[in-house]
Coordinates of C-alpha atoms (C1' of nucleotides) in Angstrom, one line a residue:
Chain A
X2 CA 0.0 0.0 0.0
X3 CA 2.7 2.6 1.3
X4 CA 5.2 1.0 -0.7
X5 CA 2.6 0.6 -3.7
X6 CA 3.2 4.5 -4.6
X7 CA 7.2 4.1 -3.7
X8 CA 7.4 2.1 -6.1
X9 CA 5.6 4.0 -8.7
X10 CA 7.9 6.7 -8.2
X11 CA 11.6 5.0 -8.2
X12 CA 12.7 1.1 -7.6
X13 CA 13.4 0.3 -3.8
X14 CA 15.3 -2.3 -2.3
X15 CA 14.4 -4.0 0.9
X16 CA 14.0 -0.3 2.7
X17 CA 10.4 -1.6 1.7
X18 CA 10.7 -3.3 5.0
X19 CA 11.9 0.1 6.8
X20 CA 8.8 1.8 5.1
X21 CA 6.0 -0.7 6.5
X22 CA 7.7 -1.1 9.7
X23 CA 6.6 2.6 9.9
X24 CA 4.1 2.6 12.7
X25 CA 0.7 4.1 11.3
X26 CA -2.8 4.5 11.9
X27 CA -5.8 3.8 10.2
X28 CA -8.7 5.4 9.9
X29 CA -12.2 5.7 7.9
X30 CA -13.1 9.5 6.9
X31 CA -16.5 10.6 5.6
X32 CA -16.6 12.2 2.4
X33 CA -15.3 16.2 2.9
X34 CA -13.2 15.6 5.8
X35 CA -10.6 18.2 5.9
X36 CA -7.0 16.2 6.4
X37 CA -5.1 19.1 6.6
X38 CA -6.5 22.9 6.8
X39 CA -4.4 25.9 5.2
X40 CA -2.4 27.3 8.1
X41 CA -1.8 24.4 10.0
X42 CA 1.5 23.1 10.7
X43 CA 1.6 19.6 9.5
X44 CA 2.3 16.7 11.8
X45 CA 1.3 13.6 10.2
X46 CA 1.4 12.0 6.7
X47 CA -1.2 10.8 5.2
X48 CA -1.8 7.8 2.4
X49 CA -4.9 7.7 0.7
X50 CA -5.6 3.5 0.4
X51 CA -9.1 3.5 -1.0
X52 CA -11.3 6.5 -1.7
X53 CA -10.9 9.3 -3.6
X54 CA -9.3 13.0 -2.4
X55 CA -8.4 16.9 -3.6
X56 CA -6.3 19.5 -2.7
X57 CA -8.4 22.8 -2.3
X58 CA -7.7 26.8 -1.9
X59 CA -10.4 29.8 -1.4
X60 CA -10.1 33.4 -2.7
X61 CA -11.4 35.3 0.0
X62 CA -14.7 35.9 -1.6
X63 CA -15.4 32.1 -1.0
X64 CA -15.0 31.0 -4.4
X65 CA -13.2 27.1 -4.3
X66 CA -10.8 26.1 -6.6
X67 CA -9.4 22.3 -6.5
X68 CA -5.9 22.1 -7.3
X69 CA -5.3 18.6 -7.4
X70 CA -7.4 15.0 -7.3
X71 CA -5.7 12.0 -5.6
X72 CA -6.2 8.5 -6.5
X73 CA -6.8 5.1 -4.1
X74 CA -2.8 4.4 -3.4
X75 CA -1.3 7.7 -3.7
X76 CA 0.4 10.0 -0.5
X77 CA -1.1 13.1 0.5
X78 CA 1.3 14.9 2.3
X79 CA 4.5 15.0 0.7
X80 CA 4.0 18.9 -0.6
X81 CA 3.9 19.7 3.1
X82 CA 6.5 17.0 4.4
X83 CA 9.0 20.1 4.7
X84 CA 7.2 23.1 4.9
X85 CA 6.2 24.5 8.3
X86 CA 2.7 25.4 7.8
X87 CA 0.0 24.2 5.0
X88 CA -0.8 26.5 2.1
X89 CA -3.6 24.6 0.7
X90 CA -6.3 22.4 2.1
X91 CA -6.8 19.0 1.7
X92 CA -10.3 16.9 1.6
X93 CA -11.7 13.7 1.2
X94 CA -14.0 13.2 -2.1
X95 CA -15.6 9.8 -1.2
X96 CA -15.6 8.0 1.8
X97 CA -11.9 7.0 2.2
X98 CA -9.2 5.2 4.2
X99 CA -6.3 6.2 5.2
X100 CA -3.4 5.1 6.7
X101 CA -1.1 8.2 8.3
X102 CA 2.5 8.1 9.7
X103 CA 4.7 10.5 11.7
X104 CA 6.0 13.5 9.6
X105 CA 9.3 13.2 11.4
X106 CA 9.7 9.7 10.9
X107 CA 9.4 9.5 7.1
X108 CA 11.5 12.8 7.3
X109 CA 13.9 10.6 9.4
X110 CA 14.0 7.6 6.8
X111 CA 13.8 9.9 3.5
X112 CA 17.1 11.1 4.9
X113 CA 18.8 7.9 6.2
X114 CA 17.9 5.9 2.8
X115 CA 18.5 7.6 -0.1
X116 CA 16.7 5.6 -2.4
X117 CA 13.1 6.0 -0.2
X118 CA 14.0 9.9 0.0
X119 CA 14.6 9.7 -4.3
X120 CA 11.2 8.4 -4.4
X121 CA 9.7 11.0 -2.3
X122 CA 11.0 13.5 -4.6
X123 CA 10.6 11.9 -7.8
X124 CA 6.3 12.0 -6.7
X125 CA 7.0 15.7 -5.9
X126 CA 8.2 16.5 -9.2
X127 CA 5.4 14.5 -10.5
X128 CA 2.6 16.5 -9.0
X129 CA 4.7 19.2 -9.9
X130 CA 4.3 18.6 -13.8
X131 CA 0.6 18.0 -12.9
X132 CA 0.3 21.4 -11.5
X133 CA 1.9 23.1 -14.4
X134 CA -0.3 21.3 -16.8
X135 CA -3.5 22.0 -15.0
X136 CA -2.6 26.1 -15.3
X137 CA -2.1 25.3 -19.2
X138 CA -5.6 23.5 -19.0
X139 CA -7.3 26.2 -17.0
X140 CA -5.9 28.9 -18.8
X141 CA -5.6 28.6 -22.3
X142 CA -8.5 25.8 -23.2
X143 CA -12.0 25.9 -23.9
X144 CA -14.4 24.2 -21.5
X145 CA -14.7 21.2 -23.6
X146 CA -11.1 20.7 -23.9
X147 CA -11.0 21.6 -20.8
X148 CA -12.9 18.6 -19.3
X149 CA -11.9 16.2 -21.8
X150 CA -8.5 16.9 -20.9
X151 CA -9.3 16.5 -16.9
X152 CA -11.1 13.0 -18.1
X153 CA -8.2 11.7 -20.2
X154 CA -5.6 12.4 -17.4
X155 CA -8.3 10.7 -14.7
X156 CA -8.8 7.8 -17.2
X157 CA -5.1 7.4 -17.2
X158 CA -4.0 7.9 -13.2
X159 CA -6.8 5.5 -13.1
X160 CA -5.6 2.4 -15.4
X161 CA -2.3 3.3 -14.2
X162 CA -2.9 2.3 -10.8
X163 CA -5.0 -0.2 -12.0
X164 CA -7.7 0.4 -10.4
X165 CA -10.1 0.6 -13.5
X166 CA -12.1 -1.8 -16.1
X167 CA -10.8 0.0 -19.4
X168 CA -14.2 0.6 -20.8
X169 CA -14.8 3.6 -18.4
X170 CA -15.1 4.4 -14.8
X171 CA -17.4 6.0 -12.4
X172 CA -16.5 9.6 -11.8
X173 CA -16.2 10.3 -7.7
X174 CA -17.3 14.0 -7.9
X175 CA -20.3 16.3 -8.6
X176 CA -20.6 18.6 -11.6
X177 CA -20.5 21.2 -8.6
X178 CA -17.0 19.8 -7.6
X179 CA -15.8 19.2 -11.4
X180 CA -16.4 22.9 -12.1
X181 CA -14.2 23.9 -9.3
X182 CA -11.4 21.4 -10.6
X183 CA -11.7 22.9 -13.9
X184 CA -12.8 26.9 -13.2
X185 CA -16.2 27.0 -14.5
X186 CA -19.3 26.8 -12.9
X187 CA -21.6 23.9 -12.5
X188 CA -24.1 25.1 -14.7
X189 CA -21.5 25.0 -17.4
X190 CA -19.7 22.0 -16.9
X191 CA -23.6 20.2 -17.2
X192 CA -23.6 21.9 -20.9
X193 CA -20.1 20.7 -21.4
X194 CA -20.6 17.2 -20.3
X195 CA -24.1 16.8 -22.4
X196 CA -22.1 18.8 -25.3
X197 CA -19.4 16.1 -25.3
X198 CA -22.3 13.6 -24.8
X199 CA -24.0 14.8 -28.1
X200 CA -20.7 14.2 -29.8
X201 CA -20.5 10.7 -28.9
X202 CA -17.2 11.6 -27.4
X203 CA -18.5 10.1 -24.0
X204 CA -21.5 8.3 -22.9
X205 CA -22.6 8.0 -19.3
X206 CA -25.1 7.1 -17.0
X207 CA -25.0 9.1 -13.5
X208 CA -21.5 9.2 -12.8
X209 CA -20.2 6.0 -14.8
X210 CA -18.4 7.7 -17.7
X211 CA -16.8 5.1 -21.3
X212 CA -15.2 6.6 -23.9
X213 CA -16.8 5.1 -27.3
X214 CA -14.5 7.2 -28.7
X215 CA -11.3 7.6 -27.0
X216 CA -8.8 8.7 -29.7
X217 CA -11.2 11.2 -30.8
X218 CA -11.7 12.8 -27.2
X219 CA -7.9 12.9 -26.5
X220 CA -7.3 15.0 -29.7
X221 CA -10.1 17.3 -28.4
X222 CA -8.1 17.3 -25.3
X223 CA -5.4 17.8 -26.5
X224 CA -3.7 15.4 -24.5
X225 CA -0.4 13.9 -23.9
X226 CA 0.9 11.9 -21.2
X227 CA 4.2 13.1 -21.0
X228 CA 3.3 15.5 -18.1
X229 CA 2.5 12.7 -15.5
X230 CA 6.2 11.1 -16.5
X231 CA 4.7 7.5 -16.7
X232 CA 8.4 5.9 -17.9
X233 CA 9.6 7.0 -14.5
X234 CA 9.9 4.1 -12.8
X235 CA 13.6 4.0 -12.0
X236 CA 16.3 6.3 -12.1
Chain B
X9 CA 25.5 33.4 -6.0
X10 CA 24.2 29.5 -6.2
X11 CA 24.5 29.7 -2.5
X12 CA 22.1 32.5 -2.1
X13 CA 19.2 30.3 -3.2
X14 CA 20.6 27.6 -1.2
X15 CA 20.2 30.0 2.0
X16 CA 16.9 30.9 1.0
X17 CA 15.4 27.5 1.5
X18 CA 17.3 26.2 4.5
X19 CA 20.3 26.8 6.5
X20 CA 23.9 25.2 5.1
X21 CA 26.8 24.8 6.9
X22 CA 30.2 24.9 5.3
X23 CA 28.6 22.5 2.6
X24 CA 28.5 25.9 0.8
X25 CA 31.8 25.3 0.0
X26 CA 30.8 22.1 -1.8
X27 CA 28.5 24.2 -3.5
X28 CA 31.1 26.8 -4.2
X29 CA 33.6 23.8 -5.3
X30 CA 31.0 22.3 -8.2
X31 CA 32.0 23.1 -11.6
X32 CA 30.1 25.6 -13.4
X33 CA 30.2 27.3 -16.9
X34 CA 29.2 30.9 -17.3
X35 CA 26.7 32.4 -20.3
X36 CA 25.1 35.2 -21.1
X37 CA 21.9 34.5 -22.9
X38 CA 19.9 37.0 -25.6
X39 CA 16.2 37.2 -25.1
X40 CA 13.4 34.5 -25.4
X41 CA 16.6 31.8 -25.8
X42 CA 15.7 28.3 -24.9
X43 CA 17.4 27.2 -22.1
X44 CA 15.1 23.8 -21.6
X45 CA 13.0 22.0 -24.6
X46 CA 10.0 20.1 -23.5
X47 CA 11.0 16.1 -24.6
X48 CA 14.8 17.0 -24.0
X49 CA 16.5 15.3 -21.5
X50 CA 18.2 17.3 -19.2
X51 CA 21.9 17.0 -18.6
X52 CA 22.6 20.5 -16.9
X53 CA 21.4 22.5 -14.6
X54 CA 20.7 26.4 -14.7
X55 CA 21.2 28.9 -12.1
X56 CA 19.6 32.5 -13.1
X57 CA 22.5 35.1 -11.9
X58 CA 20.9 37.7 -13.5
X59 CA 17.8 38.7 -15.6
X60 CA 14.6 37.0 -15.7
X61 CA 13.3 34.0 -17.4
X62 CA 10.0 31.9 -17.5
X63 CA 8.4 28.2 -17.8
X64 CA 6.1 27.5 -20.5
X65 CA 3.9 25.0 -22.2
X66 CA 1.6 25.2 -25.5
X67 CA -1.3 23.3 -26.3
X68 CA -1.3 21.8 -29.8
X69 CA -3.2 24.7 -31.4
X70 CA -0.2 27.2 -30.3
X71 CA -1.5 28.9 -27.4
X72 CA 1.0 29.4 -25.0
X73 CA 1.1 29.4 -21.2
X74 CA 3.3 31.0 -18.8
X75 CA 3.8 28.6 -15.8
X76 CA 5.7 29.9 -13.8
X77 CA 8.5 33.5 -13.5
X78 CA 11.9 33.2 -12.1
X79 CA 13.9 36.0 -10.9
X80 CA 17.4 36.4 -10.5
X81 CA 19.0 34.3 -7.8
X82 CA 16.6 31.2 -8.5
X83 CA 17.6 28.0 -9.8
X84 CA 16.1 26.9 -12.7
X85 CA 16.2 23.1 -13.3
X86 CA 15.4 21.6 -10.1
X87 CA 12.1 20.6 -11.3
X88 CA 13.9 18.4 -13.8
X89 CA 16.9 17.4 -11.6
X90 CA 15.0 14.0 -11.0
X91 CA 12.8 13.1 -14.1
X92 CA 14.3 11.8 -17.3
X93 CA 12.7 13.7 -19.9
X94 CA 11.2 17.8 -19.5
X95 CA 7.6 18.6 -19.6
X96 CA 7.7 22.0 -20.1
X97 CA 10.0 25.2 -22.0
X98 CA 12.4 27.1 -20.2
X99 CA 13.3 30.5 -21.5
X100 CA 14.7 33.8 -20.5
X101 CA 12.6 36.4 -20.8
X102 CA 15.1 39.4 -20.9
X103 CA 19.3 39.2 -21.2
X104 CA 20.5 36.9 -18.8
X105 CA 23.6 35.8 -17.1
X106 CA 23.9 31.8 -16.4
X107 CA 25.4 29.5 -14.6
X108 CA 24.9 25.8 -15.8
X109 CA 26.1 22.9 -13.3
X110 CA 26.2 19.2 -14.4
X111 CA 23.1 17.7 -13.3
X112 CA 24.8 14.4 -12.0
X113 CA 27.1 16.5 -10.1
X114 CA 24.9 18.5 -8.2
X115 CA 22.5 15.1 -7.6
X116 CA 25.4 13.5 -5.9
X117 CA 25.8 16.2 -3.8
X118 CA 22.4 16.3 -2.6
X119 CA 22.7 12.9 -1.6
X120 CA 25.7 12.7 -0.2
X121 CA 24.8 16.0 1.7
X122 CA 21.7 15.8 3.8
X123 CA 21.4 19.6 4.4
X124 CA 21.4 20.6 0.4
X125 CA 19.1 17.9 -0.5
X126 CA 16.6 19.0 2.1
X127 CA 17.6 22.7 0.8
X128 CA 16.1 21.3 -2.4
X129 CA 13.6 19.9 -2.1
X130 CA 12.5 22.8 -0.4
X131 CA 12.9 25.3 -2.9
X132 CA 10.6 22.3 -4.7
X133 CA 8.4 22.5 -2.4
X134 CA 7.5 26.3 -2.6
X135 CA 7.9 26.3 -6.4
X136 CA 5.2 23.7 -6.5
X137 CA 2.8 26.1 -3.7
X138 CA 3.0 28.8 -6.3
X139 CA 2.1 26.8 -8.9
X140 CA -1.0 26.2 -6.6
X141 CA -1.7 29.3 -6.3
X142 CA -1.7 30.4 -9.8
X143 CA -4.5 27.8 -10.5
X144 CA -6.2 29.6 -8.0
X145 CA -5.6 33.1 -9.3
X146 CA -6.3 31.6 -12.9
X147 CA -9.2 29.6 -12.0
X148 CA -11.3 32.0 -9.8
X149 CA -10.5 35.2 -9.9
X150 CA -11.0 38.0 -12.5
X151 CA -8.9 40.0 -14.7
X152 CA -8.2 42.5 -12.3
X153 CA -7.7 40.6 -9.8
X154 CA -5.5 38.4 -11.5
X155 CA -3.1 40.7 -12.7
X156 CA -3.3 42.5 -9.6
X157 CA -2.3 39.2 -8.0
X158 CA 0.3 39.0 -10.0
X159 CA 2.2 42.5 -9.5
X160 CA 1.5 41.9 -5.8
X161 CA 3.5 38.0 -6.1
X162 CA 6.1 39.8 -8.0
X163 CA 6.6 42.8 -6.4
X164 CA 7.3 40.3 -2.8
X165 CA 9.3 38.2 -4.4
X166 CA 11.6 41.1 -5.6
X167 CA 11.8 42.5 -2.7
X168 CA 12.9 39.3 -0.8
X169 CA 15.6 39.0 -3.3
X170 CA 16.5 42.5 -2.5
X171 CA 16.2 43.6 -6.5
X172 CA 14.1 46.1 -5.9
X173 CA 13.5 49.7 -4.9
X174 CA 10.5 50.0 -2.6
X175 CA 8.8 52.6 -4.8
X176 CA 8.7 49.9 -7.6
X177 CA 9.9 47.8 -10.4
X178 CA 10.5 47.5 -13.7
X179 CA 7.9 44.7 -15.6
X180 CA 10.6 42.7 -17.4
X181 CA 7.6 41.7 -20.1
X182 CA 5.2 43.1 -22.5
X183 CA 1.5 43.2 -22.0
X184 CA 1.8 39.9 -24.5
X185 CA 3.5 37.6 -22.3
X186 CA 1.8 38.8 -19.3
X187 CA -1.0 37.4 -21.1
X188 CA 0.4 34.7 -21.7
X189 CA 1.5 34.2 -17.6
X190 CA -2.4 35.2 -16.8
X191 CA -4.4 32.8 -19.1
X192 CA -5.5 36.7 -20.7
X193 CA -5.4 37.9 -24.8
X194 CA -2.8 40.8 -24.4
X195 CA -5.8 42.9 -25.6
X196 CA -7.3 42.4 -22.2
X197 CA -4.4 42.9 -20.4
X198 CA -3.7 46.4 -21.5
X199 CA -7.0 47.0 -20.4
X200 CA -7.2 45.9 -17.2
X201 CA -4.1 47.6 -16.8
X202 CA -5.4 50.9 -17.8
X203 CA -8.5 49.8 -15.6
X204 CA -6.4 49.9 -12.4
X205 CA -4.5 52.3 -13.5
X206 CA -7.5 54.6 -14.0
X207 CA -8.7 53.5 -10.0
X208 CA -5.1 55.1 -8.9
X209 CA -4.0 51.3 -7.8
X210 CA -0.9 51.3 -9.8
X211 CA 0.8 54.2 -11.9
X212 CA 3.4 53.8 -14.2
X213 CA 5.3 54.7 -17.6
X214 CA 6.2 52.7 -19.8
X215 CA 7.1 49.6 -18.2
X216 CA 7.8 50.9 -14.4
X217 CA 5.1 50.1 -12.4
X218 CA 5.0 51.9 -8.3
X219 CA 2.2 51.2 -5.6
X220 CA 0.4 54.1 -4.7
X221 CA -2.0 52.6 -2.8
X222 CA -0.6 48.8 -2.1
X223 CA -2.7 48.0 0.5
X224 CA -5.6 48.6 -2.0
X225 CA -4.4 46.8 -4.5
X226 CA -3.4 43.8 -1.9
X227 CA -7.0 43.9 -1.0
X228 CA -8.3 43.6 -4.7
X229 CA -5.4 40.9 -5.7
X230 CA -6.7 38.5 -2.6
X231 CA -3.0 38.6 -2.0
X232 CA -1.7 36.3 0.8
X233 CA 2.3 35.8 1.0
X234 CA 1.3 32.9 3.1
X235 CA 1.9 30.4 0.3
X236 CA 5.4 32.0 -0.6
X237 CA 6.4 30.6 2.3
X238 CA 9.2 33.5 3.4
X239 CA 9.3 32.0 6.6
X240 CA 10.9 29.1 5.7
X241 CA 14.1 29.8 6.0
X242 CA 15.7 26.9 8.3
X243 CA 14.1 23.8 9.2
Chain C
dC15 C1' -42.5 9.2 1.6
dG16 C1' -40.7 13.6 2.6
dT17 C1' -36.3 15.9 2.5
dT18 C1' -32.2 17.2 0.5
dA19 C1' -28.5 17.2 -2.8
dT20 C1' -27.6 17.0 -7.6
dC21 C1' -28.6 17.4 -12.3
dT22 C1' -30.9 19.8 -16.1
dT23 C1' -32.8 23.5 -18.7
dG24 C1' -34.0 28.3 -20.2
dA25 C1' -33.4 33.2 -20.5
dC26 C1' -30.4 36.8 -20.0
dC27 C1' -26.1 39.2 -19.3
dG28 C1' -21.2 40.4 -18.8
dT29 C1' -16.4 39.5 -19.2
dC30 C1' -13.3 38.7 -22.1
dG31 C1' -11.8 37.3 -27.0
dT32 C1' -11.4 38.6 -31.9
dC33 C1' -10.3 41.5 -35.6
dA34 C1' -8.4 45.6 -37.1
dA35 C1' -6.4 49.9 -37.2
dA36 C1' -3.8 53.7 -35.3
dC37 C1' -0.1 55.1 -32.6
dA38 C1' 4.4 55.4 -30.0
dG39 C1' 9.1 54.2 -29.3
dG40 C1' 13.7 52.3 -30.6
dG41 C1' 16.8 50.7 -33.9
dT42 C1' 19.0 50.8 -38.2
dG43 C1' 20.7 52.5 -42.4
dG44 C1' 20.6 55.9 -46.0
Chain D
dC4 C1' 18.7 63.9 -39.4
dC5 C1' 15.1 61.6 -41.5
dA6 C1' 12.9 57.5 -43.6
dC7 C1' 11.9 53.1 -42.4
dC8 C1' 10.7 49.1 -39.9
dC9 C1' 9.7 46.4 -36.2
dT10 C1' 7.8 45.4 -31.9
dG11 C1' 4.8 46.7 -28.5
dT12 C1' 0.9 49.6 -26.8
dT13 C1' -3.7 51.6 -27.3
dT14 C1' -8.4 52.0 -28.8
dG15 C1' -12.9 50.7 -30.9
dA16 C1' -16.6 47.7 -32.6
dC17 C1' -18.4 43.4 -32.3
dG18 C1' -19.3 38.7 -30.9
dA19 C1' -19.0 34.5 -28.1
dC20 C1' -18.0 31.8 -24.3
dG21 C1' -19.2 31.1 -20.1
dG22 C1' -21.5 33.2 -15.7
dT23 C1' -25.9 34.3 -13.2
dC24 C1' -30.4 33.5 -11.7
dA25 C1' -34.1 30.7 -11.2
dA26 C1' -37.1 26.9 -11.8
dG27 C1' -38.1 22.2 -12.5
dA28 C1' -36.7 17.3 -12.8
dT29 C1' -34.3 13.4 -10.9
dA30 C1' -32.1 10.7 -7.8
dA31 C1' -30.2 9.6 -3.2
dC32 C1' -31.4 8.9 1.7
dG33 C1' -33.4 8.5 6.1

DNA sequence: CGTTATCTTGACCGTCGTCAAACAGGGTGG
DNA sequence: CCACCCTGTTTGACGACGGTCAAGATAACG
């Protein structure tokens, strides 16, 4: 589980062993629990083992934006692992379970074993290129490219992890929640989805989306994979 | 010079002279050069001495997006030191004085030197909260608030760098490439420019911007340094 | 079943994009 | 010094993408 995403990120030897004899907790959350709140300073880590998450920030007018969606298997906490106090909240989307460890142990082992603290960094750098791909998405594409590009990338983390059935998967989010991912309103991400819909780029019921025609949305999108650095498994 | 970024993020010892000791090339680079290709694979490392340079990615129709402004002092390739292959552009935006360092090099020495590595990954760290942020700013708030965002981000950041004379700064871009940083046609940029301009928020000519009223404009960019992160200085 | 959240749709409006032209400034070369 | 050009700034008219408001439909849930 821990190791799961270590391993995604950069090969490990037997410091697997160090990183599940990491004592940790477990625990259930309901959907929108707050894991950590912007100002707080950080003190645990958490790992996201089923269940679905985002990473969130307001504009003082009360107006949401989510930064970031996490997947069943990835950590949670490694963009505050060294900083002093959060910038950014983060929230359960679905129901979830997570395991979470001392800050200052992982700290402890990224810095005694090299290769677990090259992993670490590796998944930073990661989300990094997410983030700078999601400002691309939000700022220069229309809202159908726009969501078609957010679906491709989740239809990818998603088979990646494999944790999906290729045909399609169910979507963990409201349209509410999806226009806050994307910066558009609700309202407008309905049009967009029934848009898409009427272009037999997707079909749906509720939230299960499949893509009849997948090569056709991810030209709409626009959509590479290079950003989310697949090939880097080892270094 | 490379150590002053070092400092920024966390305290060194006399590993500075490690720093000091790596071997480094010295250029001087015209305008809008390329200093990183997305799909290269990066075998050096920048460090900005002087000038200003930017991130970028295009989508495949050729619109372009700034991602993210560096200032002199600030490393550049960080956010490739670990991943094979580069997901975005790197370029300067005016004349600029570089220091490249082998990228091996400088990955041995943060391993083999704890302090530097956690140095960093730091500066990782707080890249990657800014790169937050923007989505924020681009996501959910408007024009004027954006770009007001943006002077405000700047203007900080200058002036924890010590570039910069409290009345002001020189905007080392054209209303174009602001644009381009803001998700905004440079069309709308001039206006909103002329918009605050107009309220008595900013005044400038030519390219000189001051901050007549800086806590109103603070108020109207939402601005919070909080995600900056000035205060993490040691660890 | 009633209550609530979410989805859906329509009418209307505003911010911002598009297109185009005029204008200013800074080089360069005659 | 002036003609010339190039890049960048400024302005206007117009249109469209997406936001706002509001109501109704549908599904989830106790």
């Amino acid at each position: 589980m821990v190791r799961k995403l270590e391993t995604h990120a950069a090969l490990s030897e037997d410091d697997r062993r160090a990183l599940m004899a990491l004592p940790y907790t477990l625990r259930v959350y309901e959907p929108s629990s707050y894991l950590v709140r912007e100002g707080d300073a950080p003190e645990q880590c958490a790992v996201l083992l089923s269940g679905f998450a985002y990473r969130q920030k307001q504009t003082g007018s009360g107006m949401r934006q989510i930064v970031s969606l996490h997947i069943p298997g990835e950590p949670l906490d490694f963009q505050h692992l060294f900083l002093d106090v959060a910038d950014h909240n983060v929230q359960t989307l679905t129901r979830a379970e997570i395991a979470t460890i001392s800050r200052v142990a992982l700290r402890e082992l990224a810095r005694s074993r090299a290769s677990i603290g090259h992993a670490i960094f590796v998944n930073t750098l990661v989300e990094a290129s997410i983030f700078r791909e999601w400002i691309l998405n939000i700022g220069r594409r229309d809202a159908r490219s726009r969501l078609a590009h957010f679906l491709c990338e989740f239809a990818i983390r998603l088979d990646m992890q494999g944790v999906v059935d290729a045909s399609g998967y169910e979507l963990p989010m409201s349209q509410e929640q999806l226009g806050d991912a994307l910066g558009l309103t609700a309202v407008h991400v309905n049009r967009t989805i029934k848009s898409l819909e009427a272009d037999g780029l997707i079909s749906r019921n509720r939230r299960r989306i499949s893509f009849p025609r997948w090569e056709a949305l991810r030209e709409l999108a626009d959509f590479s994979s290079r950003y989310l650095h697949l090939t880097q498994q080892a270094s």
